Amino acid sequence: MRQAGLLVWKAHQEAAALVRPGITTREIDQAVAGVFEQAGAIPLFLGYPGPTPFPAVSCISVNEEVVHGIPSDRQLVEGDLISIDTGCKFHGWCGDAAVTHAVGNVPLETERLIEVTRGTLDLAIRLLEEKSRWSEVAREMQAFCENAGFSVVRNFVGHAIGREMHEQPQVPNYYGESWVRSGDFQLRPGLVLAIEPMVNAGTEKVKAMPDGWTQSTADGRPSAHFEHTVALTEHGARILTCAPQDGEELPW
Ligand code: MG
């Protein structure tokens, strides 16, 4: 899974290097696709079943778009916020990660939103080693966002990941009586989770767009998204979609 994670990391590096005013979200998607293609990895988002099979290798969501945005001829402009989410399968194992970028200079609120969302993911990864159940982590993620004046999306959640991208259990980013009763789980070595907080500047409510895929904030205010694939091992939490470490074997 680390090899798949490294490819996802590399795809994000190449995507990040392209983010600037004037580039289209399709051009960014093509760069992501190129990394997987070159390594012989299977893109997990392309053709994903839905209202129509998902038509691209990454989901690219701009400004008020929360998740599942479709890459297109839309050109980024200074001040945009862009969330890129992608995953691949390599030698039978999956990796999945998302990153949000500012396009040039963005409003202070957008900058804070990006930092708080990244911080929520970092917090969750740290707490994986300290807490015994996921609900305890989710509660702190929600509090962290709300203390910053933002809200956590409820409609979309993280997931376990392995041979398939979306495995059970679901991994919510908030505390809720109903999911805790039926879906809370123990944190133990061997679990691999795709943890992916989606944080909104305003309401947590989202609405589906007419393309059938894109989900936007109900109030039109911006949203950010960060995700890592993280393994819980006997020696603690290990991020599988982070940069190569010294001496690591690389899949490219
Ligand atoms: Mg995911």
mmCIF file of C-alpha atoms and ligand atoms in Angstrom:
data_model
loop_
_atom_site.group_PDB
_atom_site.id
_atom_site.type_symbol
_atom_site.label_atom_id
_atom_site.label_comp_id
_atom_site.label_asym_id
_atom_site.label_seq_id
_atom_site.Cartn_x
_atom_site.Cartn_y
_atom_site.Cartn_z
ATOM 1 C CA MET A 1 0.000 0.000 0.000
ATOM 2 C CA ARG A 2 2.968 2.310 0.539
ATOM 3 C CA GLN A 3 3.936 1.880 -3.116
ATOM 4 C CA ALA A 4 0.432 2.933 -4.203
ATOM 5 C CA GLY A 5 0.633 5.785 -1.695
ATOM 6 C CA LEU A 6 3.941 6.982 -3.139
ATOM 7 C CA LEU A 7 2.403 7.176 -6.604
ATOM 8 C CA VAL A 8 -0.516 9.172 -5.242
ATOM 9 C CA TRP A 9 1.998 11.486 -3.523
ATOM 10 C CA LYS A 10 3.890 11.925 -6.808
ATOM 11 C CA ALA A 11 0.663 12.675 -8.694
ATOM 12 C CA HIS A 12 -0.086 15.384 -6.136
ATOM 13 C CA GLN A 13 3.401 16.860 -6.534
ATOM 14 C CA GLU A 14 2.987 17.155 -10.290
ATOM 15 C CA ALA A 15 -0.503 18.592 -9.890
ATOM 16 C CA ALA A 16 0.654 21.127 -7.295
ATOM 17 C CA ALA A 17 3.422 22.360 -9.584
ATOM 18 C CA LEU A 18 0.779 23.289 -12.206
ATOM 19 C CA VAL A 19 -1.601 25.218 -9.951
ATOM 20 C CA ARG A 20 -1.625 28.844 -11.131
ATOM 21 C CA PRO A 21 -4.018 31.339 -12.701
ATOM 22 C CA GLY A 22 -4.891 30.412 -16.293
ATOM 23 C CA ILE A 23 -4.442 26.651 -16.092
ATOM 24 C CA THR A 24 -7.513 24.479 -16.606
ATOM 25 C CA THR A 25 -8.568 21.795 -14.168
ATOM 26 C CA ARG A 26 -8.440 19.302 -17.050
ATOM 27 C CA GLU A 27 -4.734 20.025 -17.605
ATOM 28 C CA ILE A 28 -4.095 19.265 -13.944
ATOM 29 C CA ASP A 29 -6.078 16.029 -14.239
ATOM 30 C CA GLN A 30 -4.006 15.020 -17.261
ATOM 31 C CA ALA A 31 -0.801 15.414 -15.233
ATOM 32 C CA VAL A 32 -2.222 13.175 -12.512
ATOM 33 C CA ALA A 33 -3.266 10.604 -15.116
ATOM 34 C CA GLY A 34 0.240 10.657 -16.610
ATOM 35 C CA VAL A 35 1.874 9.639 -13.321
ATOM 36 C CA PHE A 36 -0.376 6.603 -12.910
ATOM 37 C CA GLU A 37 -0.119 5.626 -16.546
ATOM 38 C CA GLN A 38 3.665 5.764 -16.554
ATOM 39 C CA ALA A 39 3.893 3.518 -13.491
ATOM 40 C CA GLY A 40 1.261 1.068 -14.750
ATOM 41 C CA ALA A 41 -1.073 1.923 -11.861
ATOM 42 C CA ILE A 42 -4.857 1.757 -12.198
ATOM 43 C CA PRO A 43 -6.648 5.074 -11.596
ATOM 44 C CA LEU A 44 -9.425 4.436 -9.072
ATOM 45 C CA PHE A 45 -11.664 7.406 -9.818
ATOM 46 C CA LEU A 46 -11.945 7.001 -13.602
ATOM 47 C CA GLY A 47 -15.225 5.229 -14.399
ATOM 48 C CA TYR A 48 -16.298 5.142 -10.734
ATOM 49 C CA PRO A 49 -19.987 4.227 -10.721
ATOM 50 C CA GLY A 50 -22.448 7.065 -10.113
ATOM 51 C CA PRO A 51 -25.139 8.986 -11.943
ATOM 52 C CA THR A 52 -22.731 8.641 -14.886
ATOM 53 C CA PRO A 53 -19.347 6.858 -14.670
ATOM 54 C CA PHE A 54 -16.866 9.418 -13.276
ATOM 55 C CA PRO A 55 -15.076 10.842 -16.343
ATOM 56 C CA ALA A 56 -11.634 11.740 -14.925
ATOM 57 C CA VAL A 57 -8.673 10.455 -12.903
ATOM 58 C CA SER A 58 -9.028 13.067 -10.159
ATOM 59 C CA CYS A 59 -11.817 15.017 -8.546
ATOM 60 C CA ILE A 60 -11.073 18.732 -8.728
ATOM 61 C CA SER A 61 -13.309 20.998 -6.679
ATOM 62 C CA VAL A 62 -12.956 24.791 -6.841
ATOM 63 C CA ASN A 63 -14.033 27.356 -4.200
ATOM 64 C CA GLU A 64 -17.555 26.467 -2.980
ATOM 65 C CA GLU A 65 -17.298 22.995 -4.503
ATOM 66 C CA VAL A 66 -16.742 20.547 -1.640
ATOM 67 C CA VAL A 67 -15.946 17.227 -3.354
ATOM 68 C CA HIS A 68 -16.380 15.228 -6.569
ATOM 69 C CA GLY A 69 -15.839 18.153 -8.937
ATOM 70 C CA ILE A 70 -15.261 17.122 -12.560
ATOM 71 C CA PRO A 71 -12.093 18.422 -14.277
ATOM 72 C CA SER A 72 -13.026 20.673 -17.192
ATOM 73 C CA ASP A 73 -11.964 23.634 -19.315
ATOM 74 C CA ARG A 74 -12.492 25.932 -16.342
ATOM 75 C CA GLN A 75 -9.455 28.169 -15.902
ATOM 76 C CA LEU A 76 -8.238 28.906 -12.409
ATOM 77 C CA VAL A 77 -8.079 32.558 -11.414
ATOM 78 C CA GLU A 78 -6.090 34.333 -8.725
ATOM 79 C CA GLY A 79 -7.854 33.970 -5.387
ATOM 80 C CA ASP A 80 -9.386 30.539 -6.127
ATOM 81 C CA LEU A 81 -9.042 27.604 -3.808
ATOM 82 C CA ILE A 82 -8.655 24.226 -5.504
ATOM 83 C CA SER A 83 -9.048 20.781 -3.923
ATOM 84 C CA ILE A 84 -7.495 17.857 -5.777
ATOM 85 C CA ASP A 85 -8.427 14.307 -4.755
ATOM 86 C CA THR A 86 -7.084 11.189 -6.450
ATOM 87 C CA GLY A 87 -6.246 7.540 -5.900
ATOM 88 C CA CYS A 88 -4.705 4.565 -7.642
ATOM 89 C CA LYS A 89 -4.333 0.816 -7.334
ATOM 90 C CA PHE A 90 -0.818 -0.585 -7.720
ATOM 91 C CA HIS A 91 -0.039 -4.319 -7.581
ATOM 92 C CA GLY A 92 -3.493 -4.879 -6.125
ATOM 93 C CA TRP A 93 -3.402 -2.307 -3.332
ATOM 94 C CA CYS A 94 -4.967 1.153 -3.105
ATOM 95 C CA GLY A 95 -3.857 4.660 -2.090
ATOM 96 C CA ASP A 96 -6.032 7.779 -1.828
ATOM 97 C CA ALA A 97 -5.181 11.376 -0.884
ATOM 98 C CA ALA A 98 -6.481 14.931 -1.291
ATOM 99 C CA VAL A 99 -4.816 18.340 -1.052
ATOM 100 C CA THR A 100 -6.225 21.881 -1.183
ATOM 101 C CA HIS A 101 -4.181 24.704 -2.710
ATOM 102 C CA ALA A 102 -4.543 28.471 -2.815
ATOM 103 C CA VAL A 103 -4.278 29.939 -6.328
ATOM 104 C CA GLY A 104 -1.965 32.934 -5.909
ATOM 105 C CA ASN A 105 -3.098 35.370 -3.249
ATOM 106 C CA VAL A 106 -6.357 34.356 -1.587
ATOM 107 C CA PRO A 107 -8.543 36.112 0.993
ATOM 108 C CA LEU A 108 -7.359 35.690 4.589
ATOM 109 C CA GLU A 109 -10.403 33.557 5.422
ATOM 110 C CA THR A 110 -9.535 31.123 2.625
ATOM 111 C CA GLU A 111 -5.959 30.879 3.862
ATOM 112 C CA ARG A 112 -7.220 30.111 7.360
ATOM 113 C CA LEU A 113 -9.684 27.554 6.021
ATOM 114 C CA ILE A 114 -6.865 25.701 4.249
ATOM 115 C CA GLU A 115 -4.651 25.763 7.351
ATOM 116 C CA VAL A 116 -7.432 24.612 9.694
ATOM 117 C CA THR A 117 -8.420 21.753 7.380
ATOM 118 C CA ARG A 118 -4.813 20.598 7.063
ATOM 119 C CA GLY A 119 -4.531 20.937 10.846
ATOM 120 C CA THR A 120 -7.635 18.790 11.352
ATOM 121 C CA LEU A 121 -6.073 15.964 9.357
ATOM 122 C CA ASP A 122 -2.743 16.315 11.218
ATOM 123 C CA LEU A 123 -4.597 16.246 14.540
ATOM 124 C CA ALA A 124 -6.487 13.082 13.579
ATOM 125 C CA ILE A 125 -3.281 11.298 12.584
ATOM 126 C CA ARG A 126 -1.635 12.266 15.899
ATOM 127 C CA LEU A 127 -4.656 11.119 17.899
ATOM 128 C CA LEU A 128 -4.785 7.708 16.185
ATOM 129 C CA GLU A 129 -2.000 6.578 18.495
ATOM 130 C CA GLU A 130 -3.520 8.078 21.645
ATOM 131 C CA LYS A 131 -7.188 7.193 21.444
ATOM 132 C CA SER A 132 -8.789 3.773 21.556
ATOM 133 C CA ARG A 133 -11.903 4.405 19.429
ATOM 134 C CA TRP A 134 -12.440 6.422 16.238
ATOM 135 C CA SER A 135 -15.326 8.430 17.777
ATOM 136 C CA GLU A 136 -12.848 9.991 20.217
ATOM 137 C CA VAL A 137 -10.720 11.205 17.291
ATOM 138 C CA ALA A 138 -13.748 12.428 15.321
ATOM 139 C CA ARG A 139 -14.994 14.432 18.306
ATOM 140 C CA GLU A 140 -11.698 16.320 18.503
ATOM 141 C CA MET A 141 -11.576 16.926 14.748
ATOM 142 C CA GLN A 142 -15.005 18.528 14.895
ATOM 143 C CA ALA A 143 -14.106 20.636 17.938
ATOM 144 C CA PHE A 144 -10.889 21.835 16.269
ATOM 145 C CA CYS A 145 -12.817 23.078 13.201
ATOM 146 C CA GLU A 146 -15.665 24.606 15.143
ATOM 147 C CA ASN A 147 -13.304 26.409 17.533
ATOM 148 C CA ALA A 148 -11.783 28.016 14.438
ATOM 149 C CA GLY A 149 -15.259 29.193 13.376
ATOM 150 C CA PHE A 150 -15.716 26.643 10.572
ATOM 151 C CA SER A 151 -17.954 23.598 10.087
ATOM 152 C CA VAL A 152 -17.320 19.936 9.265
ATOM 153 C CA VAL A 153 -19.172 18.293 6.382
ATOM 154 C CA ARG A 154 -21.423 15.414 7.559
ATOM 155 C CA ASN A 155 -22.644 14.072 4.202
ATOM 156 C CA PHE A 156 -19.246 12.755 3.102
ATOM 157 C CA VAL A 157 -16.822 10.794 5.248
ATOM 158 C CA GLY A 158 -13.544 8.911 5.089
ATOM 159 C CA HIS A 159 -13.252 5.153 4.745
ATOM 160 C CA ALA A 160 -11.113 2.135 5.381
ATOM 161 C CA ILE A 161 -8.957 1.241 2.369
ATOM 162 C CA GLY A 162 -7.019 -1.823 1.216
ATOM 163 C CA ARG A 163 -7.583 -4.060 -1.796
ATOM 164 C CA GLU A 164 -10.500 -1.757 -2.596
ATOM 165 C CA MET A 165 -10.586 2.016 -2.253
ATOM 166 C CA HIS A 166 -13.820 2.145 -0.238
ATOM 167 C CA GLU A 167 -13.915 -0.477 2.483
ATOM 168 C CA GLN A 168 -15.783 -0.661 5.790
ATOM 169 C CA PRO A 169 -15.844 0.947 8.276
ATOM 170 C CA GLN A 170 -16.808 4.495 7.365
ATOM 171 C CA VAL A 171 -14.624 7.180 8.951
ATOM 172 C CA PRO A 172 -16.688 10.290 9.826
ATOM 173 C CA ASN A 173 -15.012 13.582 10.706
ATOM 174 C CA TYR A 174 -17.598 14.593 13.334
ATOM 175 C CA TYR A 175 -19.193 13.092 16.414
ATOM 176 C CA GLY A 176 -22.781 11.940 15.958
ATOM 177 C CA GLU A 177 -24.877 9.777 18.280
ATOM 178 C CA SER A 178 -26.371 7.789 15.446
ATOM 179 C CA TRP A 179 -23.180 6.732 13.663
ATOM 180 C CA VAL A 180 -21.367 6.148 16.947
ATOM 181 C CA ARG A 181 -24.067 3.709 18.061
ATOM 182 C CA SER A 182 -23.865 1.642 14.880
ATOM 183 C CA GLY A 183 -20.458 2.349 13.356
ATOM 184 C CA ASP A 184 -17.826 3.250 15.934
ATOM 185 C CA PHE A 185 -14.729 1.064 15.877
ATOM 186 C CA GLN A 186 -11.614 0.281 17.835
ATOM 187 C CA LEU A 187 -8.235 1.648 16.719
ATOM 188 C CA ARG A 188 -5.861 -1.301 16.409
ATOM 189 C CA PRO A 189 -2.807 -2.306 14.375
ATOM 190 C CA GLY A 190 -3.677 -3.515 10.889
ATOM 191 C CA LEU A 191 -6.310 -0.857 10.218
ATOM 192 C CA VAL A 192 -5.677 1.345 7.194
ATOM 193 C CA LEU A 193 -7.870 4.436 6.956
ATOM 194 C CA ALA A 194 -8.362 7.159 4.369
ATOM 195 C CA ILE A 195 -8.958 10.088 6.719
ATOM 196 C CA GLU A 196 -10.407 13.053 4.847
ATOM 197 C CA PRO A 197 -11.862 16.068 6.631
ATOM 198 C CA MET A 198 -13.930 18.407 4.443
ATOM 199 C CA VAL A 199 -14.284 21.761 6.176
ATOM 200 C CA ASN A 200 -16.587 24.610 5.170
ATOM 201 C CA ALA A 201 -16.228 28.319 5.936
ATOM 202 C CA GLY A 202 -19.997 28.579 6.518
ATOM 203 C CA THR A 203 -22.733 25.964 6.794
ATOM 204 C CA GLU A 204 -21.830 22.254 6.779
ATOM 205 C CA LYS A 205 -24.743 21.647 4.428
ATOM 206 C CA VAL A 206 -23.954 20.635 0.869
ATOM 207 C CA LYS A 207 -26.026 20.417 -2.308
ATOM 208 C CA ALA A 208 -25.627 18.336 -5.439
ATOM 209 C CA MET A 209 -24.963 20.184 -8.692
ATOM 210 C CA PRO A 210 -26.786 19.414 -11.962
ATOM 211 C CA ASP A 211 -23.799 17.455 -13.372
ATOM 212 C CA GLY A 212 -24.739 14.713 -10.908
ATOM 213 C CA TRP A 213 -21.293 14.579 -9.305
ATOM 214 C CA THR A 214 -20.158 17.935 -7.938
ATOM 215 C CA GLN A 215 -21.169 18.698 -4.363
ATOM 216 C CA SER A 216 -21.127 22.372 -3.348
ATOM 217 C CA THR A 217 -21.710 24.214 -0.098
ATOM 218 C CA ALA A 218 -25.364 25.176 0.358
ATOM 219 C CA ASP A 219 -24.396 28.790 1.130
ATOM 220 C CA GLY A 220 -21.812 29.206 -1.626
ATOM 221 C CA ARG A 221 -18.941 29.830 0.792
ATOM 222 C CA PRO A 222 -15.609 28.058 0.262
ATOM 223 C CA SER A 223 -14.684 24.530 1.335
ATOM 224 C CA ALA A 224 -11.341 22.744 1.789
ATOM 225 C CA HIS A 225 -10.372 19.053 1.804
ATOM 226 C CA PHE A 226 -7.262 17.166 2.906
ATOM 227 C CA GLU A 227 -6.815 13.392 2.935
ATOM 228 C CA HIS A 228 -4.103 10.871 3.688
ATOM 229 C CA THR A 229 -4.105 7.088 3.630
ATOM 230 C CA VAL A 230 -2.814 6.126 7.088
ATOM 231 C CA ALA A 231 -1.841 2.697 8.440
ATOM 232 C CA LEU A 232 -2.012 1.888 12.136
ATOM 233 C CA THR A 233 0.935 -0.379 12.892
ATOM 234 C CA GLU A 234 2.428 -1.949 16.023
ATOM 235 C CA HIS A 235 4.820 1.018 15.949
ATOM 236 C CA GLY A 236 2.193 3.731 15.600
ATOM 237 C CA ALA A 237 0.503 5.555 12.728
ATOM 238 C CA ARG A 238 2.268 5.628 9.386
ATOM 239 C CA ILE A 239 1.184 7.952 6.572
ATOM 240 C CA LEU A 240 1.236 5.954 3.324
ATOM 241 C CA THR A 241 0.666 8.916 0.974
ATOM 242 C CA CYS A 242 3.558 11.096 2.181
ATOM 243 C CA ALA A 243 6.888 11.942 0.526
ATOM 244 C CA PRO A 244 9.541 9.223 0.032
ATOM 245 C CA GLN A 245 11.787 8.592 3.012
ATOM 246 C CA ASP A 246 15.541 8.025 2.769
ATOM 247 C CA GLY A 247 16.425 4.727 1.128
ATOM 248 C CA GLU A 248 12.866 3.841 0.179
ATOM 249 C CA GLU A 249 12.192 1.813 -2.949
ATOM 250 C CA LEU A 250 10.295 3.991 -5.455
ATOM 251 C CA PRO A 251 7.603 2.718 -7.836
ATOM 252 C CA TRP A 252 8.641 5.079 -10.669
HETATM 253 MG MG MG B 1 -11.111 8.941 0.050
#
